[in-house]
Structures are given as C-alpha cells and as structure tokens.
PDB file of C-alpha atoms in Angstrom:
ATOM      1  CA  MET A  60      98.930   8.872  60.963  1.00  0.00           C
ATOM      2  CA  GLU A  61      99.648   8.992  64.659  1.00  0.00           C
ATOM      3  CA  SER A  62     100.139  12.284  66.414  1.00  0.00           C
ATOM      4  CA  ALA A  63     102.054  13.187  69.553  1.00  0.00           C
ATOM      5  CA  LEU A  64     101.685  15.944  72.102  1.00  0.00           C
ATOM      6  CA  LEU A  65     104.916  17.863  72.548  1.00  0.00           C
ATOM      7  CA  ARG A  66     105.343  19.676  75.860  1.00  0.00           C
ATOM      8  CA  TYR A  67     108.162  21.949  76.923  1.00  0.00           C
ATOM      9  CA  THR A  68     108.695  24.910  79.232  1.00  0.00           C
ATOM     10  CA  VAL A  69     109.386  28.463  78.162  1.00  0.00           C
ATOM     11  CA  ASN A  70     110.835  30.932  80.666  1.00  0.00           C
ATOM     12  CA  PHE A  71     110.393  34.679  80.437  1.00  0.00           C
ATOM     13  CA  SER A  72     110.307  37.586  82.909  1.00  0.00           C
ATOM     14  CA  GLY A  73     111.001  35.199  85.755  1.00  0.00           C
ATOM     15  CA  HIS A  74     107.959  33.041  85.003  1.00  0.00           C
ATOM     16  CA  SER A  75     107.612  29.721  83.240  1.00  0.00           C
ATOM     17  CA  LYS A  76     104.844  28.518  80.957  1.00  0.00           C
ATOM     18  CA  THR A  77     104.269  25.041  79.645  1.00  0.00           C
ATOM     19  CA  VAL A  78     103.361  24.984  75.981  1.00  0.00           C
ATOM     20  CA  ALA A  79     101.634  22.031  74.346  1.00  0.00           C
ATOM     21  CA  HIS A  80     101.749  21.498  70.608  1.00  0.00           C
ATOM     22  CA  HIS A  81     100.515  18.559  68.487  1.00  0.00           C
ATOM     23  CA  ARG A  82     102.893  17.107  65.911  1.00  0.00           C
ATOM     24  CA  SER A  83     102.496  14.170  63.584  1.00  0.00           C
ATOM     25  CA  ASP A  84     104.996  11.326  63.606  1.00  0.00           C
ATOM     26  CA  SER A  85     106.531  12.550  60.382  1.00  0.00           C
ATOM     27  CA  GLU A  86     107.303  15.948  61.922  1.00  0.00           C
ATOM     28  CA  ILE A  87     108.902  14.857  65.185  1.00  0.00           C
ATOM     29  CA  PRO A  88     112.599  13.935  65.011  1.00  0.00           C
ATOM     30  CA  ARG A  89     113.268  10.757  66.967  1.00  0.00           C
ATOM     31  CA  LEU A  90     116.032  10.489  69.507  1.00  0.00           C
ATOM     32  CA  LYS A  91     117.541   7.623  67.506  1.00  0.00           C
ATOM     33  CA  SER A  92     118.013   9.992  64.568  1.00  0.00           C
ATOM     34  CA  CYS A  93     120.611  11.893  66.574  1.00  0.00           C
ATOM     35  CA  PRO A  94     123.420   9.336  67.025  1.00  0.00           C
ATOM     36  CA  GLY A  95     125.491  10.033  70.093  1.00  0.00           C
ATOM     37  CA  GLY A  96     123.297  12.990  70.982  1.00  0.00           C
ATOM     38  CA  SER A  97     122.056  13.686  74.465  1.00  0.00           C
ATOM     39  CA  LYS A  98     118.395  14.113  75.426  1.00  0.00           C
ATOM     40  CA  GLU A  99     118.957  17.863  75.857  1.00  0.00           C
ATOM     41  CA  GLU A 100     120.405  18.143  72.339  1.00  0.00           C
ATOM     42  CA  TRP A 101     117.387  16.311  70.951  1.00  0.00           C
ATOM     43  CA  TYR A 102     115.010  18.817  72.625  1.00  0.00           C
ATOM     44  CA  ALA A 103     117.112  21.701  71.317  1.00  0.00           C
ATOM     45  CA  ASN A 104     116.817  20.266  67.811  1.00  0.00           C
ATOM     46  CA  VAL A 105     113.029  20.144  68.092  1.00  0.00           C
ATOM     47  CA  LEU A 106     112.724  23.681  69.436  1.00  0.00           C
ATOM     48  CA  SER A 107     115.129  25.268  66.976  1.00  0.00           C
ATOM     49  CA  ARG A 108     113.238  23.941  63.946  1.00  0.00           C
ATOM     50  CA  ARG A 109     109.987  25.762  64.520  1.00  0.00           C
ATOM     51  CA  SER A 110     108.602  29.079  65.668  1.00  0.00           C
ATOM     52  CA  VAL A 111     105.841  28.387  68.159  1.00  0.00           C
ATOM     53  CA  MET A 112     102.690  30.500  68.337  1.00  0.00           C
ATOM     54  CA  ALA A 113     100.893  30.674  71.695  1.00  0.00           C
ATOM     55  CA  THR A 114      98.004  32.764  73.016  1.00  0.00           C
ATOM     56  CA  GLY A 115      99.034  36.311  73.948  1.00  0.00           C
ATOM     57  CA  PHE A 116     102.577  36.185  72.618  1.00  0.00           C
ATOM     58  CA  SER A 117     104.764  34.907  69.791  1.00  0.00           C
ATOM     59  CA  LEU A 118     107.987  33.041  70.291  1.00  0.00           C
ATOM     60  CA  VAL A 119     110.258  34.467  67.638  1.00  0.00           C
ATOM     61  CA  SER A 120     113.427  32.618  68.509  1.00  0.00           C
ATOM     62  CA  SER A 121     114.578  29.971  70.929  1.00  0.00           C
ATOM     63  CA  THR A 122     117.733  28.174  72.019  1.00  0.00           C
ATOM     64  CA  ALA A 123     118.686  25.547  74.540  1.00  0.00           C
ATOM     65  CA  ILE A 124     121.047  26.406  77.382  1.00  0.00           C
ATOM     66  CA  GLY A 125     121.723  23.765  79.999  1.00  0.00           C
ATOM     67  CA  GLY A 126     118.738  21.783  78.773  1.00  0.00           C
ATOM     68  CA  GLU A 127     116.299  24.687  79.425  1.00  0.00           C
ATOM     69  CA  ALA A 128     114.564  26.523  76.601  1.00  0.00           C
ATOM     70  CA  LEU A 129     114.748  30.292  76.745  1.00  0.00           C
ATOM     71  CA  ALA A 130     112.559  32.401  74.481  1.00  0.00           C
ATOM     72  CA  VAL A 131     112.621  35.905  73.155  1.00  0.00           C
ATOM     73  CA  VAL A 132     109.097  37.195  73.709  1.00  0.00           C
ATOM     74  CA  LYS A 133     107.281  39.737  71.644  1.00  0.00           C
ATOM     75  CA  GLN A 134     103.900  40.839  72.984  1.00  0.00           C
ATOM     76  CA  GLY A 135     101.770  42.781  70.539  1.00  0.00           C
ATOM     77  CA  LEU A 136     103.445  46.007  69.460  1.00  0.00           C
ATOM     78  CA  LEU A 137     105.177  46.506  72.803  1.00  0.00           C
ATOM     79  CA  ALA A 138     107.571  43.691  73.631  1.00  0.00           C
ATOM     80  CA  GLY A 139     107.434  42.344  77.160  1.00  0.00           C
ATOM     81  CA  ARG A 140     104.778  44.662  78.584  1.00  0.00           C
ATOM     82  CA  VAL A 141     101.098  45.509  78.487  1.00  0.00           C
ATOM     83  CA  PRO A 142     100.167  47.321  75.229  1.00  0.00           C
ATOM     84  CA  GLY A 143      99.773  51.020  75.985  1.00  0.00           C
ATOM     85  CA  LEU A 144     101.988  50.996  79.086  1.00  0.00           C
ATOM     86  CA  SER A 145     105.298  52.851  78.961  1.00  0.00           C
ATOM     87  CA  GLU A 146     108.614  51.962  80.538  1.00  0.00           C
ATOM     88  CA  PRO A 147     109.167  53.383  84.065  1.00  0.00           C
ATOM     89  CA  ASP A 148     110.472  56.942  84.263  1.00  0.00           C
ATOM     90  CA  ASP A 149     113.197  58.135  86.635  1.00  0.00           C
ATOM     91  CA  GLU A 150     110.722  58.005  89.546  1.00  0.00           C
ATOM     92  CA  GLY A 151     109.557  54.497  88.703  1.00  0.00           C
ATOM     93  CA  TRP A 152     106.183  55.644  87.313  1.00  0.00           C
ATOM     94  CA  ARG A 153     104.685  54.424  84.053  1.00  0.00           C
ATOM     95  CA  THR A 154     102.134  56.074  81.778  1.00  0.00           C
ATOM     96  CA  TYR A 155      99.238  54.119  80.319  1.00  0.00           C
ATOM     97  CA  ARG A 156      97.611  55.373  77.107  1.00  0.00           C
ATOM     98  CA  ARG A 157      94.592  53.542  75.725  1.00  0.00           C
ATOM     99  CA  PRO A 158      95.754  51.964  72.442  1.00  0.00           C
ATOM    100  CA  ASP A 159      93.970  53.310  69.381  1.00  0.00           C
ATOM    101  CA  GLU A 160      93.349  49.747  68.179  1.00  0.00           C
ATOM    102  CA  LYS A 161      91.788  48.544  71.439  1.00  0.00           C
ATOM    103  CA  SER A 162      88.278  47.179  70.933  1.00  0.00           C
ATOM    104  CA  GLY A 163      85.232  48.369  72.818  1.00  0.00           C
ATOM    105  CA  GLY A 164      82.800  50.783  71.223  1.00  0.00           C
ATOM    106  CA  HIS A 165      79.939  50.314  73.715  1.00  0.00           C
ATOM    107  CA  GLY A 166      77.225  49.944  71.119  1.00  0.00           C
ATOM    108  CA  VAL A 167      76.617  50.002  67.384  1.00  0.00           C
ATOM    109  CA  GLY A 168      76.709  53.508  65.960  1.00  0.00           C
ATOM    110  CA  TRP A 169      78.982  54.963  68.607  1.00  0.00           C
ATOM    111  CA  SER A 170      82.131  56.764  67.549  1.00  0.00           C
ATOM    112  CA  PRO A 171      85.487  55.286  68.583  1.00  0.00           C
ATOM    113  CA  ILE A 172      86.456  55.937  72.203  1.00  0.00           C
ATOM    114  CA  ILE A 173      88.748  58.948  72.436  1.00  0.00           C
ATOM    115  CA  PRO A 174      91.960  57.695  74.086  1.00  0.00           C
ATOM    116  CA  TYR A 175      92.827  58.565  77.662  1.00  0.00           C
ATOM    117  CA  ALA A 176      96.009  58.372  79.729  1.00  0.00           C
ATOM    118  CA  PHE A 177      97.127  58.211  83.348  1.00  0.00           C
ATOM    119  CA  SER A 178     100.230  57.424  85.392  1.00  0.00           C
ATOM    120  CA  VAL A 179     100.858  54.635  87.920  1.00  0.00           C
ATOM    121  CA  PRO A 180     103.813  53.300  89.936  1.00  0.00           C
ATOM    122  CA  GLN A 181     105.541  50.405  88.207  1.00  0.00           C
ATOM    123  CA  ASP A 182     104.000  47.665  90.375  1.00  0.00           C
ATOM    124  CA  TRP A 183     100.505  48.458  89.043  1.00  0.00           C
ATOM    125  CA  ASN A 184      99.265  46.184  86.267  1.00  0.00           C
ATOM    126  CA  GLU A 185      96.165  45.686  84.142  1.00  0.00           C
ATOM    127  CA  VAL A 186      93.669  43.122  85.431  1.00  0.00           C
ATOM    128  CA  PRO A 187      90.776  41.424  83.581  1.00  0.00           C
ATOM    129  CA  VAL A 188      87.425  43.179  83.369  1.00  0.00           C
ATOM    130  CA  SER A 189      84.270  41.178  84.043  1.00  0.00           C
ATOM    131  CA  ILE A 190      80.752  42.199  82.998  1.00  0.00           C
ATOM    132  CA  ALA A 191      79.719  41.097  86.482  1.00  0.00           C
ATOM    133  CA  ASP A 192      81.795  43.924  88.007  1.00  0.00           C
ATOM    134  CA  LEU A 193      80.160  47.066  89.328  1.00  0.00           C
ATOM    135  CA  GLY A 194      79.827  49.238  86.238  1.00  0.00           C
ATOM    136  CA  GLY A 195      79.195  46.235  83.992  1.00  0.00           C
ATOM    137  CA  THR A 196      79.976  46.509  80.302  1.00  0.00           C
ATOM    138  CA  GLU A 197      80.876  50.195  80.627  1.00  0.00           C
ATOM    139  CA  ILE A 198      84.090  49.413  82.524  1.00  0.00           C
ATOM    140  CA  ASP A 199      86.775  49.910  79.896  1.00  0.00           C
ATOM    141  CA  LEU A 200      89.850  49.144  82.006  1.00  0.00           C
ATOM    142  CA  ARG A 201      91.047  47.984  85.416  1.00  0.00           C
ATOM    143  CA  PHE A 202      94.472  48.220  87.037  1.00  0.00           C
ATOM    144  CA  ALA A 203      95.585  47.048  90.486  1.00  0.00           C
ATOM    145  CA  SER A 204      98.509  46.873  92.865  1.00  0.00           C
ATOM    146  CA  PRO A 205      98.579  44.346  95.718  1.00  0.00           C
ATOM    147  CA  LYS A 206     100.253  46.939  97.930  1.00  0.00           C
ATOM    148  CA  GLU A 207      98.462  50.178  97.051  1.00  0.00           C
ATOM    149  CA  GLY A 208      94.957  49.625  95.682  1.00  0.00           C
ATOM    150  CA  ARG A 209      93.052  49.480  92.422  1.00  0.00           C
ATOM    151  CA  LEU A 210      91.551  51.709  89.738  1.00  0.00           C
ATOM    152  CA  SER A 211      88.942  51.533  87.008  1.00  0.00           C
ATOM    153  CA  VAL A 212      87.849  53.556  84.002  1.00  0.00           C
ATOM    154  CA  ILE A 213      84.135  53.721  83.176  1.00  0.00           C
ATOM    155  CA  VAL A 214      83.250  55.082  79.744  1.00  0.00           C
ATOM    156  CA  ALA A 215      79.496  55.728  79.588  1.00  0.00           C
ATOM    157  CA  PRO A 216      77.415  57.067  76.670  1.00  0.00           C
ATOM    158  CA  VAL A 217      76.046  60.478  77.640  1.00  0.00           C
ATOM    159  CA  LEU A 218      72.738  59.612  75.962  1.00  0.00           C
ATOM    160  CA  ARG A 219      72.032  57.430  78.977  1.00  0.00           C
ATOM    161  CA  PHE A 220      71.576  60.633  80.947  1.00  0.00           C
ATOM    162  CA  ALA A 221      70.540  63.308  78.420  1.00  0.00           C
ATOM    163  CA  ASP A 222      69.551  63.317  74.752  1.00  0.00           C
ATOM    164  CA  ASN A 223      70.299  66.904  73.757  1.00  0.00           C
ATOM    165  CA  LEU A 224      74.022  67.257  74.432  1.00  0.00           C
ATOM    166  CA  GLY A 225      75.335  66.625  70.926  1.00  0.00           C
ATOM    167  CA  ASP A 226      78.423  64.715  69.820  1.00  0.00           C
ATOM    168  CA  ASP A 227      81.140  66.886  71.375  1.00  0.00           C
ATOM    169  CA  VAL A 228      80.163  67.023  75.025  1.00  0.00           C
ATOM    170  CA  LYS A 229      82.073  68.893  77.723  1.00  0.00           C
ATOM    171  CA  ILE A 230      81.680  68.007  81.373  1.00  0.00           C
ATOM    172  CA  GLU A 231      80.297  71.480  82.094  1.00  0.00           C
ATOM    173  CA  ASN A 232      77.502  70.795  79.563  1.00  0.00           C
ATOM    174  CA  ILE A 233      76.305  67.953  81.796  1.00  0.00           C
ATOM    175  CA  GLY A 234      76.279  70.137  84.898  1.00  0.00           C
ATOM    176  CA  PRO A 235      78.270  71.503  87.841  1.00  0.00           C
ATOM    177  CA  PRO A 236      80.363  69.178  90.053  1.00  0.00           C
ATOM    178  CA  ALA A 237      77.583  68.542  92.593  1.00  0.00           C
ATOM    179  CA  LYS A 238      75.138  67.431  89.897  1.00  0.00           C
ATOM    180  CA  VAL A 239      77.715  65.183  88.221  1.00  0.00           C
ATOM    181  CA  ILE A 240      78.837  63.372  91.380  1.00  0.00           C
ATOM    182  CA  ASN A 241      75.256  62.882  92.601  1.00  0.00           C
ATOM    183  CA  ALA A 242      74.237  61.459  89.223  1.00  0.00           C
ATOM    184  CA  PHE A 243      77.292  59.370  88.427  1.00  0.00           C
ATOM    185  CA  GLY A 244      78.904  58.605  91.787  1.00  0.00           C
ATOM    186  CA  PRO A 245      76.648  55.566  92.250  1.00  0.00           C
ATOM    187  CA  GLU A 246      78.148  54.170  89.015  1.00  0.00           C
ATOM    188  CA  VAL A 247      81.440  53.925  90.912  1.00  0.00           C
ATOM    189  CA  ILE A 248      80.538  53.003  94.505  1.00  0.00           C
ATOM    190  CA  GLY A 249      77.212  51.260  93.927  1.00  0.00           C
ATOM    191  CA  GLU A 250      75.214  53.446  96.296  1.00  0.00           C
ATOM    192  CA  ASN A 251      74.009  56.986  96.853  1.00  0.00           C
ATOM    193  CA  VAL A 252      76.863  59.445  97.454  1.00  0.00           C
ATOM    194  CA  GLU A 253      74.879  61.820  99.650  1.00  0.00           C
ATOM    195  CA  GLY A 254      76.945  62.765 102.698  1.00  0.00           C
ATOM    196  CA  LYS A 255      80.027  60.937 101.378  1.00  0.00           C
ATOM    197  CA  VAL A 256      81.711  63.710  99.368  1.00  0.00           C
ATOM    198  CA  LEU A 257      84.618  65.042 101.430  1.00  0.00           C
ATOM    199  CA  SER A 258      85.926  67.444  98.799  1.00  0.00           C
ATOM    200  CA  SER A 259      85.536  68.517  95.176  1.00  0.00           C
ATOM    201  CA  ASN A 260      87.750  70.463  92.825  1.00  0.00           C
ATOM    202  CA  VAL A 261      87.752  71.637  89.215  1.00  0.00           C
ATOM    203  CA  ALA A 262      90.978  71.414  87.203  1.00  0.00           C
ATOM    204  CA  GLU A 263      91.637  72.487  83.622  1.00  0.00           C
ATOM    205  CA  HIS A 264      94.147  70.862  81.273  1.00  0.00           C
ATOM    206  CA  ASP A 265      94.484  71.811  77.604  1.00  0.00           C
ATOM    207  CA  GLY A 266      91.096  73.520  77.651  1.00  0.00           C
ATOM    208  CA  ARG A 267      89.225  70.520  79.111  1.00  0.00           C
ATOM    209  CA  LEU A 268      87.656  70.586  82.574  1.00  0.00           C
ATOM    210  CA  TYR A 269      88.080  67.711  85.034  1.00  0.00           C
ATOM    211  CA  TYR A 270      85.918  67.370  88.133  1.00  0.00           C
ATOM    212  CA  GLN A 271      87.849  65.777  90.999  1.00  0.00           C
ATOM    213  CA  PHE A 272      86.189  64.283  94.078  1.00  0.00           C
ATOM    214  CA  GLU A 273      87.184  62.494  97.259  1.00  0.00           C
ATOM    215  CA  LEU A 274      84.577  60.255  98.890  1.00  0.00           C
ATOM    216  CA  GLU A 275      84.468  58.432 102.202  1.00  0.00           C
ATOM    217  CA  PRO A 276      83.229  55.851 102.971  1.00  0.00           C
ATOM    218  CA  PRO A 277      84.328  53.988 100.959  1.00  0.00           C
ATOM    219  CA  HIS A 278      87.753  55.533 100.342  1.00  0.00           C
ATOM    220  CA  VAL A 279      87.691  56.560  96.689  1.00  0.00           C
ATOM    221  CA  LEU A 280      89.031  59.333  94.459  1.00  0.00           C
ATOM    222  CA  ILE A 281      87.049  60.100  91.298  1.00  0.00           C
ATOM    223  CA  THR A 282      88.017  62.177  88.288  1.00  0.00           C
ATOM    224  CA  ALA A 283      85.210  62.902  85.807  1.00  0.00           C
ATOM    225  CA  THR A 284      85.292  64.505  82.386  1.00  0.00           C
ATOM    226  CA  ALA A 285      83.533  64.211  79.023  1.00  0.00           C
ATOM    227  CA  ALA A 286      84.683  63.995  75.418  1.00  0.00           C
ATOM    228  CA  GLY A 287      82.914  63.146  72.169  1.00  0.00           C
ATOM    229  CA  ASN A 288      79.621  61.541  73.178  1.00  0.00           C
ATOM    230  CA  ARG A 289      80.926  59.847  76.327  1.00  0.00           C
ATOM    231  CA  LEU A 290      81.443  60.502  80.004  1.00  0.00           C
ATOM    232  CA  TYR A 291      84.692  59.264  81.579  1.00  0.00           C
ATOM    233  CA  LEU A 292      84.777  58.246  85.251  1.00  0.00           C
ATOM    234  CA  PHE A 293      88.239  57.427  86.575  1.00  0.00           C
ATOM    235  CA  SER A 294      88.202  56.019  90.109  1.00  0.00           C
ATOM    236  CA  VAL A 295      91.065  55.085  92.426  1.00  0.00           C
ATOM    237  CA  THR A 296      90.461  53.242  95.681  1.00  0.00           C
ATOM    238  CA  GLY A 297      92.047  51.054  98.335  1.00  0.00           C
ATOM    239  CA  ASN A 298      91.283  49.378 101.629  1.00  0.00           C
ATOM    240  CA  GLY A 299      91.891  51.162 104.928  1.00  0.00           C
ATOM    241  CA  LEU A 300      95.542  50.146 105.231  1.00  0.00           C
ATOM    242  CA  GLN A 301      96.324  50.883 101.577  1.00  0.00           C
ATOM    243  CA  TRP A 302      94.626  54.265 101.872  1.00  0.00           C
ATOM    244  CA  LYS A 303      96.662  55.176 104.948  1.00  0.00           C
ATOM    245  CA  ARG A 304     100.002  54.040 103.539  1.00  0.00           C
ATOM    246  CA  SER A 305      99.613  55.062  99.900  1.00  0.00           C
ATOM    247  CA  TYR A 306      97.272  58.050  99.895  1.00  0.00           C
ATOM    248  CA  LYS A 307      99.887  60.312  98.289  1.00  0.00           C
ATOM    249  CA  ASP A 308     100.390  57.906  95.366  1.00  0.00           C
ATOM    250  CA  LEU A 309      96.646  57.254  94.998  1.00  0.00           C
ATOM    251  CA  LYS A 310      96.001  60.980  94.848  1.00  0.00           C
ATOM    252  CA  ARG A 311      98.714  61.435  92.232  1.00  0.00           C
ATOM    253  CA  ILE A 312      97.225  58.636  90.118  1.00  0.00           C
ATOM    254  CA  ALA A 313      93.725  60.146  90.322  1.00  0.00           C
ATOM    255  CA  THR A 314      94.838  63.630  89.273  1.00  0.00           C
ATOM    256  CA  SER A 315      96.955  62.306  86.386  1.00  0.00           C
ATOM    257  CA  PHE A 316      93.956  61.235  84.301  1.00  0.00           C
ATOM    258  CA  ARG A 317      93.649  62.970  80.915  1.00  0.00           C
ATOM    259  CA  VAL A 318      91.595  62.484  77.761  1.00  0.00           C
ATOM    260  CA  VAL A 319      94.068  62.764  74.929  1.00  0.00           C
TER     261      VAL A 319
END
C-alpha cells in the first residue's frame, strides 16, 4: 500500500508551523472525489476529518478560512502558555510556579522538589536548559528577555556541602550570608566571589529566611534559601545596557522568589 506525506500549515499566536503526517492511499480523499470542489475545499475536507497530534501541543479542532487552516491550541494543562506561568496582572507581570508534575529529582532517593515561584514582566519566557550550562544538571529552570536579561534557578542537594543537616534544612542551618555566598556564589558566576559582593540582605517570608545578594562584576542578583534537603539559588543578570535600563525590574524579579 502506498503512503503519502501530507503537509499543511497551522497558525497560532502569530506564528506558523508546518505539520507533516503520513497517510495511506486509502485514508486520503482525492480531489476527484469532490466534484466541483475547489482545492481549498479539498484541504478543508482533509483537515476537518482528523484531529492531529504534534509535539508539544494538541490540535483539538480546525477549520478552513480563506484556504488557511486555523487551529485551536491546547498546551498541557494551560492553554496557549508555558505550564506554570500565569496570565499578566494589571501591571503586565506574570507569576511562574514550578508545576508539581514537572520532572527533575536530581538523583535517586531524593524527595520531590518543593515548588518555588517568582514574578517576571510578560516578555520573559522559559528557555531550554542544557547540561553544558554553568550549573550543569542542577539548573532546574531558565527564563530570559531579549530586552532585560535572564535568570536561572539552581536546585542543589545540601549533602553536596554537609552531611549532618537533616531532611528539613533552613538556610540559617547552612550558615550566615557571608558563608553561603562564598560557598555557593561560584555555582552562579563560575568564579570566586571574593571582592564582588556589593550588598547583602536577609528577608523573611512566611517564616522562611532568604539571603539576597548583589554582585559586580558580573552584574548579578542572587536570592538563596533552603527547603527540604535542597538549596535554592535564584540568580538574575543582564549585560551592561540591560542592567542600566532595567535594574528596577531585575531587582523586583530577584526579590520575588519564594519557595512555596
């Protein structure tokens, strides 16, 4: 039985994607089977007969308008946006919360990662994480904005640094701010932080302490805390121009980090 490769374009959110799908001869309606029909009507007939599954999204319905296929897109549990990312608020900021079902346990025997949350302006989006990145396999998440900068979340097992802290670690159990930034700052910037710490602060939210640091050079804001048997390092950075233009937003992002 011969097979054919069916190609068509799906538009959503201002972008287009070409989808390829193999069909056997018996499944593909021929143009001659639609007497008097136009080419556009034939394509509409093909698209309306099937729901098409493609990587990262499901096409749950489709129709032809002016010969162009438009699709209703459902992405995971949150239609049309990154799972875990809210709609913009009145100020145009969105809140990201790590989905409970997200994979990534960082080793057999480790408890599930306790979710965290932070806020970003609406032009920030999640970007792929590579094990070749600074921080390696312990980078849990990356976000970036072409205008303002980028951020990352490192979730590191505390047993890498001490073996007597238990399974419900607080950041103060690891040490004071100076000890934490000297020990873990290199995880973020890739070099010793001596002489680079411009300021440090301790904030408390819902009974949990957060150590907040500003380093230069490079320009970076770091928020550190601990929960369960892991240390969380949330870093926000940008190049010189981004830092100058968007420092207020970068600072707000850095101080919004919470373990929830």
